[in-house]
Coordinates of N, CA and C in Angstrom, one line a residue:
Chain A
X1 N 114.3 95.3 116.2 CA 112.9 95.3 115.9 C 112.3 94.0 116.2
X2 N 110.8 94.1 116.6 CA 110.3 92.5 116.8 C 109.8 92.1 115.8
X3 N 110.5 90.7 115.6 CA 110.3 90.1 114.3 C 109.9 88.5 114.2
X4 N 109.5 88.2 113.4 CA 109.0 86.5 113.6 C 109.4 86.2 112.0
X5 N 110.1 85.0 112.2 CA 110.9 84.2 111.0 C 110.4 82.8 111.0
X6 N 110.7 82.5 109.6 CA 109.8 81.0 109.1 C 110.9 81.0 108.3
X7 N 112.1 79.8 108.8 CA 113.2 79.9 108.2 C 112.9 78.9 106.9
X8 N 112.2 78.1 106.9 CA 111.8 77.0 105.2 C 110.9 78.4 104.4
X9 N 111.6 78.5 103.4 CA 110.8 78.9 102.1 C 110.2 78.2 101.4
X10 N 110.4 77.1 101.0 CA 109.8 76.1 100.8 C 110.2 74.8 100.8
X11 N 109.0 74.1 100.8 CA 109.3 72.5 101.6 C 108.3 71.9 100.6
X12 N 109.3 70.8 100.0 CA 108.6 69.8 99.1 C 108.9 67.8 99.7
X13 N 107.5 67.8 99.7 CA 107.6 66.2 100.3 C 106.8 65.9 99.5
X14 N 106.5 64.2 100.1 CA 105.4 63.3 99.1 C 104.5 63.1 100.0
X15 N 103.5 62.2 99.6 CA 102.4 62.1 100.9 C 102.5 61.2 101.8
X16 N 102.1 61.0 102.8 CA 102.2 60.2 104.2 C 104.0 60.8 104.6
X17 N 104.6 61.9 104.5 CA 105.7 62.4 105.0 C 105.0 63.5 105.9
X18 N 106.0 63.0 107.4 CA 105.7 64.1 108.0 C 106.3 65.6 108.0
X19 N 105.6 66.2 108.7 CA 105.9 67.8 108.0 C 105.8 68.4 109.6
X20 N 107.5 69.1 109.6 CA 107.4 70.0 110.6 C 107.9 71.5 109.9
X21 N 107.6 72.4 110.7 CA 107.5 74.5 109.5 C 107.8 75.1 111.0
X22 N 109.0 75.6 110.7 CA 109.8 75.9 111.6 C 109.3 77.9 111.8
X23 N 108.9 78.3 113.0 CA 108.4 79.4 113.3 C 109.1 79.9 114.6
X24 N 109.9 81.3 114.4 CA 110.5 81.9 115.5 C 110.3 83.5 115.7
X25 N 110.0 83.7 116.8 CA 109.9 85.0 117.1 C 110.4 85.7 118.4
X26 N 111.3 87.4 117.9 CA 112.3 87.7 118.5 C 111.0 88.8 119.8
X27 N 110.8 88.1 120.7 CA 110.0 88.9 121.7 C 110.0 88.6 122.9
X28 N 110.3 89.5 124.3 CA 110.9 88.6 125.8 C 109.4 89.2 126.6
X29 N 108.1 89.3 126.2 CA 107.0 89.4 126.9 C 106.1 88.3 126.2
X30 N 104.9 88.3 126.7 CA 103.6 87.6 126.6 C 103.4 87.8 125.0
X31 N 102.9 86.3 124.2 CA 102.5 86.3 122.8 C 101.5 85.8 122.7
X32 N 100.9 86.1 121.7 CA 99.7 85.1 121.3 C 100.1 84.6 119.9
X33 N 99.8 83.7 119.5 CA 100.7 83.1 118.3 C 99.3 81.9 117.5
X34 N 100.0 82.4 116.2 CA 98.8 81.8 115.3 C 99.4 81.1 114.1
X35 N 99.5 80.1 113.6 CA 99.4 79.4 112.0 C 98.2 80.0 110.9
X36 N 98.5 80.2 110.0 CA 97.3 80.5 109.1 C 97.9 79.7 107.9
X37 N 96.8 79.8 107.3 CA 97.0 78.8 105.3 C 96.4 79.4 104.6
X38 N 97.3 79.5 103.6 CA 96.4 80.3 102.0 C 96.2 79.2 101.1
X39 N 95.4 78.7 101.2 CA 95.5 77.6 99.7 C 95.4 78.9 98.4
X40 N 96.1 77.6 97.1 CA 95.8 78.7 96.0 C 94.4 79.1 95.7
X41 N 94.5 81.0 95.7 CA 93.5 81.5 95.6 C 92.3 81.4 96.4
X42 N 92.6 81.2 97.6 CA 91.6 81.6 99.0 C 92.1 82.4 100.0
X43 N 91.3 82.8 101.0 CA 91.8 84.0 101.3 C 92.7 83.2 102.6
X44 N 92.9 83.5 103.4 CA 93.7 83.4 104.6 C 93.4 82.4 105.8
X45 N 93.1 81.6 105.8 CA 92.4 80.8 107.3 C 93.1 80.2 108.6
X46 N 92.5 80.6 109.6 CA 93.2 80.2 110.7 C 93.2 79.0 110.5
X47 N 95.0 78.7 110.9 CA 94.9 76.6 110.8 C 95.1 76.4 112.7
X48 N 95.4 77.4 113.3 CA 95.3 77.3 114.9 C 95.9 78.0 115.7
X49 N 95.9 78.4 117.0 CA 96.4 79.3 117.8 C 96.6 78.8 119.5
X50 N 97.6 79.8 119.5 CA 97.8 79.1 121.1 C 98.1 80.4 122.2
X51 N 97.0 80.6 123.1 CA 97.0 82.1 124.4 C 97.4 81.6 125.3
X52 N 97.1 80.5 125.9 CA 97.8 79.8 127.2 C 97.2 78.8 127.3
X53 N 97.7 78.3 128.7 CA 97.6 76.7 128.8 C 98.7 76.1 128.4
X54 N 97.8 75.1 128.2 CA 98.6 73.5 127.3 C 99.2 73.7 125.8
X55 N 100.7 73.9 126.3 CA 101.8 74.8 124.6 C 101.5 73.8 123.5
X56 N 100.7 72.7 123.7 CA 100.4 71.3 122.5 C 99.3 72.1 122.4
X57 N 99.3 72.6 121.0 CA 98.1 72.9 120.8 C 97.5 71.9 119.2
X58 N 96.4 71.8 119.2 CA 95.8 71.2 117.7 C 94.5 72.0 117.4
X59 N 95.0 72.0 115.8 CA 94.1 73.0 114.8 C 93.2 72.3 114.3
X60 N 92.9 72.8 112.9 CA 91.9 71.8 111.8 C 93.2 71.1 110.8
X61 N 92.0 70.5 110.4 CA 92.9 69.1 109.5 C 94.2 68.2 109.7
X62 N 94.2 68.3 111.4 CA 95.4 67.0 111.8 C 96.2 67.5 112.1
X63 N 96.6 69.4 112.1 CA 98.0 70.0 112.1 C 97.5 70.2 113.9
X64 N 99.3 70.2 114.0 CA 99.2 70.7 115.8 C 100.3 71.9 115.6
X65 N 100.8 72.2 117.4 CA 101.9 73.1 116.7 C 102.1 73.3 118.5
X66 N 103.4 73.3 118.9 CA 104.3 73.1 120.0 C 104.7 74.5 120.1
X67 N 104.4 75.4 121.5 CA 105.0 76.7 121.9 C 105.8 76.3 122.9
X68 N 107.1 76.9 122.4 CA 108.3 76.5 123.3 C 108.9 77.7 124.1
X69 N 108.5 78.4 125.3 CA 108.9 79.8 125.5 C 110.2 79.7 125.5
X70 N 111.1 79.3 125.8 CA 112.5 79.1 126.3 C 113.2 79.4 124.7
X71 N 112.7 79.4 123.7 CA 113.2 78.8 122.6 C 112.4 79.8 121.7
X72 N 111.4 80.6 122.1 CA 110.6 81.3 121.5 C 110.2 81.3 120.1
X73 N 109.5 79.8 119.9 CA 109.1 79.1 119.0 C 108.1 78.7 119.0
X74 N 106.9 78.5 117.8 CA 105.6 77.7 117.7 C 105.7 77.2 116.3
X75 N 106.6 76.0 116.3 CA 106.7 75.4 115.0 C 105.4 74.1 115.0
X76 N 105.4 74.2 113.6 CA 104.2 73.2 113.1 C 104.0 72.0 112.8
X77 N 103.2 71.2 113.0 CA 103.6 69.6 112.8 C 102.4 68.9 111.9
X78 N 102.6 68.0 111.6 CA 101.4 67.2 111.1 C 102.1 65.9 110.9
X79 N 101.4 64.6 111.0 CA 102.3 63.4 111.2 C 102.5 63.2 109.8
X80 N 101.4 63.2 109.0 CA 101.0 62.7 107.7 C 100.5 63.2 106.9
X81 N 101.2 64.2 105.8 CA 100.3 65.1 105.0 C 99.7 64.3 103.5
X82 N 99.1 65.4 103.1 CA 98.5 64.6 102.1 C 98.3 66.1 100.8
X83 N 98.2 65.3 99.7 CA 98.3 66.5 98.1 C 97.3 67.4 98.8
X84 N 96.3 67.7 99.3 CA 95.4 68.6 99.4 C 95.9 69.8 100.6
X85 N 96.9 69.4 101.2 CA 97.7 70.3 102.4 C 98.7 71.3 101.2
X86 N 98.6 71.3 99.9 CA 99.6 71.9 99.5 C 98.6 73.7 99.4
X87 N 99.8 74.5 100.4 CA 99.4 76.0 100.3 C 100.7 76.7 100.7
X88 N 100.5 77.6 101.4 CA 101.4 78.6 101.6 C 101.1 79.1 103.4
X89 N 102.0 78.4 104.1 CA 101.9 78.4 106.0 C 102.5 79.9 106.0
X90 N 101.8 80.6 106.8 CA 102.1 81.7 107.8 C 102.0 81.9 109.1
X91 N 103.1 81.8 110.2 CA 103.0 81.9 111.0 C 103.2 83.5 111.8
X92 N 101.8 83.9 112.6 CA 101.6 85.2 113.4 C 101.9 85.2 114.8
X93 N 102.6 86.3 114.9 CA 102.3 86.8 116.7 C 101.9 87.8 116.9
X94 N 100.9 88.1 117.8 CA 100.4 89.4 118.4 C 101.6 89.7 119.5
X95 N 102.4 90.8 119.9 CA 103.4 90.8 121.1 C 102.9 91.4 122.0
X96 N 102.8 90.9 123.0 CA 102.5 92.0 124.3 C 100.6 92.6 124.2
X97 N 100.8 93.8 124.3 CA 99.0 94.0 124.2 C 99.1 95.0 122.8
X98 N 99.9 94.9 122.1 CA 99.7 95.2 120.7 C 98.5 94.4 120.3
X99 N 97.6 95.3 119.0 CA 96.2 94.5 118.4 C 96.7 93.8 117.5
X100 N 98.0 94.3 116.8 CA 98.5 94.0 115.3 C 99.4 92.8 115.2
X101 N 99.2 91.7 114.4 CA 99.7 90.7 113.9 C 101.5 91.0 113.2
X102 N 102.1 90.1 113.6 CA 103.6 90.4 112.9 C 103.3 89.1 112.4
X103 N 104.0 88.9 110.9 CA 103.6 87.5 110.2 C 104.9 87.5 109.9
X104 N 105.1 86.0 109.5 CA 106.3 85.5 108.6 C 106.7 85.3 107.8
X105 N 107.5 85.1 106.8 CA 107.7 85.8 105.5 C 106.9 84.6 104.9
X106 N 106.3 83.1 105.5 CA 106.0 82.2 105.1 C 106.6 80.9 103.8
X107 N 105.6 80.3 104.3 CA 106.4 79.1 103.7 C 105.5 78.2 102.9
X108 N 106.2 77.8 101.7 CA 105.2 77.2 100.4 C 105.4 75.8 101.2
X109 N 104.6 75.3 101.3 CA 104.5 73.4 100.7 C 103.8 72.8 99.9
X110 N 104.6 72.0 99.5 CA 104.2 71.4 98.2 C 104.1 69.8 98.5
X111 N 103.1 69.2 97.9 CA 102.6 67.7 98.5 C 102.5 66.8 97.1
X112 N 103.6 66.6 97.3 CA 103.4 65.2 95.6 C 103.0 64.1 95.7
X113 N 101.8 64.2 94.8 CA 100.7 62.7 94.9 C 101.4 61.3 94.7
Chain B
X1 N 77.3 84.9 107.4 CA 78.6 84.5 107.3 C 79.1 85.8 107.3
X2 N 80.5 86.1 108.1 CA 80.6 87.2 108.3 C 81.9 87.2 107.2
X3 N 82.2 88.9 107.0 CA 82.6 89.2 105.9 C 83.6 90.4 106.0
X4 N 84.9 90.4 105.1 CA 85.3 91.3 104.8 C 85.4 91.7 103.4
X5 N 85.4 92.6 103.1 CA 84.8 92.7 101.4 C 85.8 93.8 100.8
X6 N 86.6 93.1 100.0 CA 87.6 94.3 99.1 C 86.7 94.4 97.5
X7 N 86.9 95.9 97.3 CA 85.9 96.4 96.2 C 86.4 95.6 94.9
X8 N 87.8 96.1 94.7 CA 88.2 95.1 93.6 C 88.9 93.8 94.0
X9 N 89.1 92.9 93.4 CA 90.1 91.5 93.3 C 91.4 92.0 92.5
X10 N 91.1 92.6 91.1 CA 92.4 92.8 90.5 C 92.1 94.3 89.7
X11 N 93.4 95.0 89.5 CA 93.7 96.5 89.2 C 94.7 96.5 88.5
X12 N 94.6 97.3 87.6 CA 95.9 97.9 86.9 C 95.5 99.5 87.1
X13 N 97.0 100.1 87.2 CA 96.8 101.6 87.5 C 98.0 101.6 87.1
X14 N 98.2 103.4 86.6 CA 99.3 103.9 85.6 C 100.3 104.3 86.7
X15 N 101.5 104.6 86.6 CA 102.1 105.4 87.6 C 102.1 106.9 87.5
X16 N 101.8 107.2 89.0 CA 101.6 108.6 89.2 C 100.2 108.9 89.5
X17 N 98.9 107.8 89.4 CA 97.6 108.0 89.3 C 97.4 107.7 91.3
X18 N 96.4 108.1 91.2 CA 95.7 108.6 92.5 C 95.1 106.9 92.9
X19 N 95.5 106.0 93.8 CA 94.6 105.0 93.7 C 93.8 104.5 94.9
X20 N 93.0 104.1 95.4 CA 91.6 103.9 96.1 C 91.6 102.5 96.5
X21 N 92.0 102.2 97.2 CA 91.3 100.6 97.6 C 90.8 100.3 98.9
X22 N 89.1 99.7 99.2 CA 87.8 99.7 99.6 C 88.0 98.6 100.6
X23 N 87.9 98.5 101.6 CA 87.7 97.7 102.6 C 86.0 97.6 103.7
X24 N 85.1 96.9 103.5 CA 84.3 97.0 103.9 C 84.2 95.9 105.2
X25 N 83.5 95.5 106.5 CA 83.2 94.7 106.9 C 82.1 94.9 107.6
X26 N 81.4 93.7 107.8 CA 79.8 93.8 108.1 C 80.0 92.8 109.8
X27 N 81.1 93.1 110.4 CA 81.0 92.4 111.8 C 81.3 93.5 113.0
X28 N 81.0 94.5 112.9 CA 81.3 95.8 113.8 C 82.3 95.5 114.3
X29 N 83.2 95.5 114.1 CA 84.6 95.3 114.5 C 85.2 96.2 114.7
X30 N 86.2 97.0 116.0 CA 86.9 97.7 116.0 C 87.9 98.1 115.4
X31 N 88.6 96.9 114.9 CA 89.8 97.2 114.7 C 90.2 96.6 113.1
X32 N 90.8 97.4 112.1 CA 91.0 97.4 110.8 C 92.0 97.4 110.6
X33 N 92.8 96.2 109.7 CA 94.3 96.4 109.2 C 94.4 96.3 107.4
X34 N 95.2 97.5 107.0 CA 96.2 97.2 105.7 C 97.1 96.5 105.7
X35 N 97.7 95.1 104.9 CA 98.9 94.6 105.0 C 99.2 94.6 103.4
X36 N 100.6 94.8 102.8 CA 100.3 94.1 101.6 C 101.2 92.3 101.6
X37 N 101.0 91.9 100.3 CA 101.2 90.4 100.9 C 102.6 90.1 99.0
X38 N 103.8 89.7 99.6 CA 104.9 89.7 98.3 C 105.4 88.2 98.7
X39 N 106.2 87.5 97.4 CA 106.4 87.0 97.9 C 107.7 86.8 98.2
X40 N 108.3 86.0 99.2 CA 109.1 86.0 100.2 C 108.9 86.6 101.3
X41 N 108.4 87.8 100.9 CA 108.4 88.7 102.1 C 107.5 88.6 103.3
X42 N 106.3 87.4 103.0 CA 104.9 87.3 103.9 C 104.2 88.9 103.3
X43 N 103.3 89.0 105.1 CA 102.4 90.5 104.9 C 103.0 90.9 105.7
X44 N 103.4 92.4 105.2 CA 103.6 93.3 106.0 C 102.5 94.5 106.7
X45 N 102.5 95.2 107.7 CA 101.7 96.0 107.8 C 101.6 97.2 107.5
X46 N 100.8 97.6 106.4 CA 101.0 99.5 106.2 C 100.5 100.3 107.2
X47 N 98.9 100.2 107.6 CA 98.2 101.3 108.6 C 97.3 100.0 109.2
X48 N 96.9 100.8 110.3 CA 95.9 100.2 111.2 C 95.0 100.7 112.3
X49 N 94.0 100.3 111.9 CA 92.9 102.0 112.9 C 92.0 101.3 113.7
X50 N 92.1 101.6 115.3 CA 91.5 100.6 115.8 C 89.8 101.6 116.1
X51 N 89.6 102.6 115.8 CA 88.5 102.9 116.1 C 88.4 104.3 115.0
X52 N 87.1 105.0 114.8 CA 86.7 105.6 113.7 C 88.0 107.1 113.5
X53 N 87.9 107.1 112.7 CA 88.8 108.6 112.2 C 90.4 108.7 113.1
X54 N 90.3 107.1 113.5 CA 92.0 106.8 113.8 C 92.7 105.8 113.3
X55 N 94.3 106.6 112.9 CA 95.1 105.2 112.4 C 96.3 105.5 113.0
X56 N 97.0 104.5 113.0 CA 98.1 104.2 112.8 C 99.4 103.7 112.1
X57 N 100.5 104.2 112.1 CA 101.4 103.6 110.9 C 101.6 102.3 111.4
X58 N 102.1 101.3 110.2 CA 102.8 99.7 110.7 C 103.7 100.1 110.4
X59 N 104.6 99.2 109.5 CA 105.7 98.9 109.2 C 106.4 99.8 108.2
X60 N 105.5 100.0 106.9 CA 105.9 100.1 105.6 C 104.9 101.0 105.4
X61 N 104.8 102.3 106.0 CA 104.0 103.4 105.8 C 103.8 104.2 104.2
X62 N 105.0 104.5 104.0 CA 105.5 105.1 102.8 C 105.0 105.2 101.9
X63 N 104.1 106.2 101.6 CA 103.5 106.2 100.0 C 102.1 105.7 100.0
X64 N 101.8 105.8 101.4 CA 100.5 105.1 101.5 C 99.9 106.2 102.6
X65 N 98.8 106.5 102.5 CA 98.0 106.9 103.5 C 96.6 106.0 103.6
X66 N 95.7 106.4 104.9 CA 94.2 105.8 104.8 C 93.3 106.7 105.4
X67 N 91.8 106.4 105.0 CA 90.7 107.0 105.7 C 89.9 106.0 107.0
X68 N 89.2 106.2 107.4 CA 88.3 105.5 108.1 C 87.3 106.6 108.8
X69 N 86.3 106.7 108.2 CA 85.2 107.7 108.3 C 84.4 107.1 109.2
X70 N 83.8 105.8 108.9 CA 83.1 104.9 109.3 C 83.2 104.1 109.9
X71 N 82.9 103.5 111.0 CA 83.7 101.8 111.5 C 83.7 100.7 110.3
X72 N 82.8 100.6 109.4 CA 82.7 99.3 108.9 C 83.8 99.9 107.7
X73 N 84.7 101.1 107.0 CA 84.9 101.0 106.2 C 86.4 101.3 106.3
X74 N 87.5 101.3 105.9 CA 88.8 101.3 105.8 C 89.6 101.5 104.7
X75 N 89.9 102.7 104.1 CA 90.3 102.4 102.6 C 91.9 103.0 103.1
X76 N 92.4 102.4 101.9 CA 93.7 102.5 101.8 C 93.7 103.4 100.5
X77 N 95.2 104.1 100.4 CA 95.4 105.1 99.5 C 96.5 105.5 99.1
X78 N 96.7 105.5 97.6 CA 98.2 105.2 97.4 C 97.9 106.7 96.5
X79 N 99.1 107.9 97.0 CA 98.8 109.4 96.5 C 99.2 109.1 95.3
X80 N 100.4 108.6 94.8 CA 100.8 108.8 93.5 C 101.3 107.3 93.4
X81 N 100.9 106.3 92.7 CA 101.5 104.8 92.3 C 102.7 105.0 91.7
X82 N 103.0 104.1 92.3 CA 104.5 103.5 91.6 C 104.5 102.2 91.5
X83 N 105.5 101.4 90.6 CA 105.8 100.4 90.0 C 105.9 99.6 91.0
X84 N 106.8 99.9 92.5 CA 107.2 99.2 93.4 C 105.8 98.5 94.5
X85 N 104.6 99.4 93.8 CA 103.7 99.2 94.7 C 102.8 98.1 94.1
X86 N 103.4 98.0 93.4 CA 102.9 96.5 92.4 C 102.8 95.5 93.5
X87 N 101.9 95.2 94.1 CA 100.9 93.8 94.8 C 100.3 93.3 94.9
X88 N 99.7 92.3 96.0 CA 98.9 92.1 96.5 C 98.4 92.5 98.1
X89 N 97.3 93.7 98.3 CA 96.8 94.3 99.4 C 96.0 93.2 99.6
X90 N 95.8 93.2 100.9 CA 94.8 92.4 102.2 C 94.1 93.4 103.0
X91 N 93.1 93.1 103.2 CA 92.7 94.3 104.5 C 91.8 92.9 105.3
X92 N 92.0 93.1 106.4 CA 91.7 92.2 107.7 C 91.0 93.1 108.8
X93 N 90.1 92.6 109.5 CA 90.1 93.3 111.1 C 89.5 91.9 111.7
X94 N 89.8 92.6 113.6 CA 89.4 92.0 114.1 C 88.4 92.7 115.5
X95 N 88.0 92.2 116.6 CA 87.2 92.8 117.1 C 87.5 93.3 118.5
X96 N 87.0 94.1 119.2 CA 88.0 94.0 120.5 C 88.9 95.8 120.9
X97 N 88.9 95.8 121.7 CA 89.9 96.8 122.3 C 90.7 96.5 123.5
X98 N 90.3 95.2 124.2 CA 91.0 94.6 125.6 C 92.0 93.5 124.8
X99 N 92.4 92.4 125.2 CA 93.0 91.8 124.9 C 92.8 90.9 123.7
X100 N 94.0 90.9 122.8 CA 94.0 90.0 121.6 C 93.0 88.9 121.5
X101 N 91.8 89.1 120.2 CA 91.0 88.5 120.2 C 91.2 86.9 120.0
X102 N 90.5 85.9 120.4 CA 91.0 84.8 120.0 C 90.8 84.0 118.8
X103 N 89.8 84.4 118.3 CA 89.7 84.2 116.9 C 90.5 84.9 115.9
X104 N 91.6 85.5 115.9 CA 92.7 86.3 115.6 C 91.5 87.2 114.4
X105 N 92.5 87.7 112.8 CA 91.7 88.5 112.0 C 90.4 87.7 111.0
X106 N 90.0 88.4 110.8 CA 89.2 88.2 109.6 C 89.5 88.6 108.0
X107 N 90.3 87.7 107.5 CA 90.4 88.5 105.9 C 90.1 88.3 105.0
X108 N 90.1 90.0 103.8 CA 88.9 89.8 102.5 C 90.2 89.2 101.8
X109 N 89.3 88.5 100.5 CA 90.1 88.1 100.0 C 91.7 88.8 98.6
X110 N 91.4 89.9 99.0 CA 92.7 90.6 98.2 C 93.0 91.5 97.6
X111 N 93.6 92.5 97.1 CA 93.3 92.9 95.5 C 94.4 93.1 95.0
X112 N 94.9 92.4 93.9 CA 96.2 92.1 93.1 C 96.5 94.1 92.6
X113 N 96.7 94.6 92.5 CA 97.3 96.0 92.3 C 98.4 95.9 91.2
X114 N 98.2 95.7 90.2 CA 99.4 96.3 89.3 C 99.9 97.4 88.8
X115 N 100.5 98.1 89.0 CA 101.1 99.5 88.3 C 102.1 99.7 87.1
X116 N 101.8 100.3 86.1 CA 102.5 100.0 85.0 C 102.6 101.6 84.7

């Protein structure tokens, strides 16, 4: 079955540590691939997506995120996080010309002041 | 500001009871998803209907059915609750029938579901 995995459950750093959120998904056609963030108690927001082009893609608030087809990966980066990045990362793929989102079991981070 | 709108935020319901949960959106959107959201597990998808008086099953069908009468409305429906169905529901859409939109979903903010 096609599946997308976010192997950190959770990731605890301090601030000015960089943060990479490891995202893979099992699919050998065309993806469209997305990060989302739940801070506590808000709903869901896109942190960035990547359809084609240039696989360096950059979101909101400093995060980027690298599509590696060979490796069938769009892990997440940010050089330097900070206490207010602490939420809960989801990483999506649409597969093929499916409408529907497959998400990741996601991943807490936690940012100590 | 566009919007997806779940009726309740939080629920308790008995087991065995009939339960209802409201999905509205005000962006004509074709296409409507149930996920519920655990943790570890991420969101899974229950049903998903990309146009009026159609759905489809996701993942985790079981014990759940849905309506969609209307474009803007999508409810989800649990015939008889159970304890296992203790969560948190999402309902999301997005817009479109050609290729994956690029603004991906739009989602309401929740409804905590407890069954006791």
């Amino acid at each position: 079955a096609q599946s997308v995995s976010q192997h950190n459950h959770h990731v605890i750093l301090s601030e000015a540590a960089s943060l990479e959120l490891g995202c893979n998904y099992s699919y050998g056609g065309t993806v469209n691939l997305f990060w989302y963030v739940q801070y506590p108690g808000q709903h869901l927001q896109l942190l960035l997506k990547y359809f084609s082009g240039d696989p360096l893609v950059k979101g909101i608030k400093g995060f980027e995120a690298e599509f590696i087809k060979s490796k069938f990966s769009f892990n997440l980066r940010k050089p330097s996080v900070q206490w207010s990045d602490t939420a809960e990362y989801f990483c999506a793929v649409a597969m093929g010309s499916a409408r529907q989102l497959t998400f990741g079991s996601g991943t807490q981070l936690t940012v100590l002041p | 500001d566009v919007k997806v709108t779940q009726s309740s935020r939080y629920l308790v319901k008995r087991t065995g009871e009939k339960v209802f949960l409201e999905c509205v959106q005000d962006m004509d959107h074709e296409n409507m998803f149930w996920y519920r959201q655990d943790p570890g597990l991420g969101l899974r998808l229950i049903y998903f209907s990309y146009d009026v008086k159609m759905k489809e099953k996701g993942d985790i069908p079981e014990g759940y059915s849905v309506s969609r009468e209307k474009k803007e409305r999508f409810s989800l429906i649990l015939e008889s609750a159970s304890t296992n169905q203790t969560s948190m529901y999402l309902c999301a859409s997005s817009r479109g029938q050609g290729a994956f939109p690029v603004e991906g979903y739009t989602f309401g903010s929740g409804t905590r579901l407890t069954v006791v």
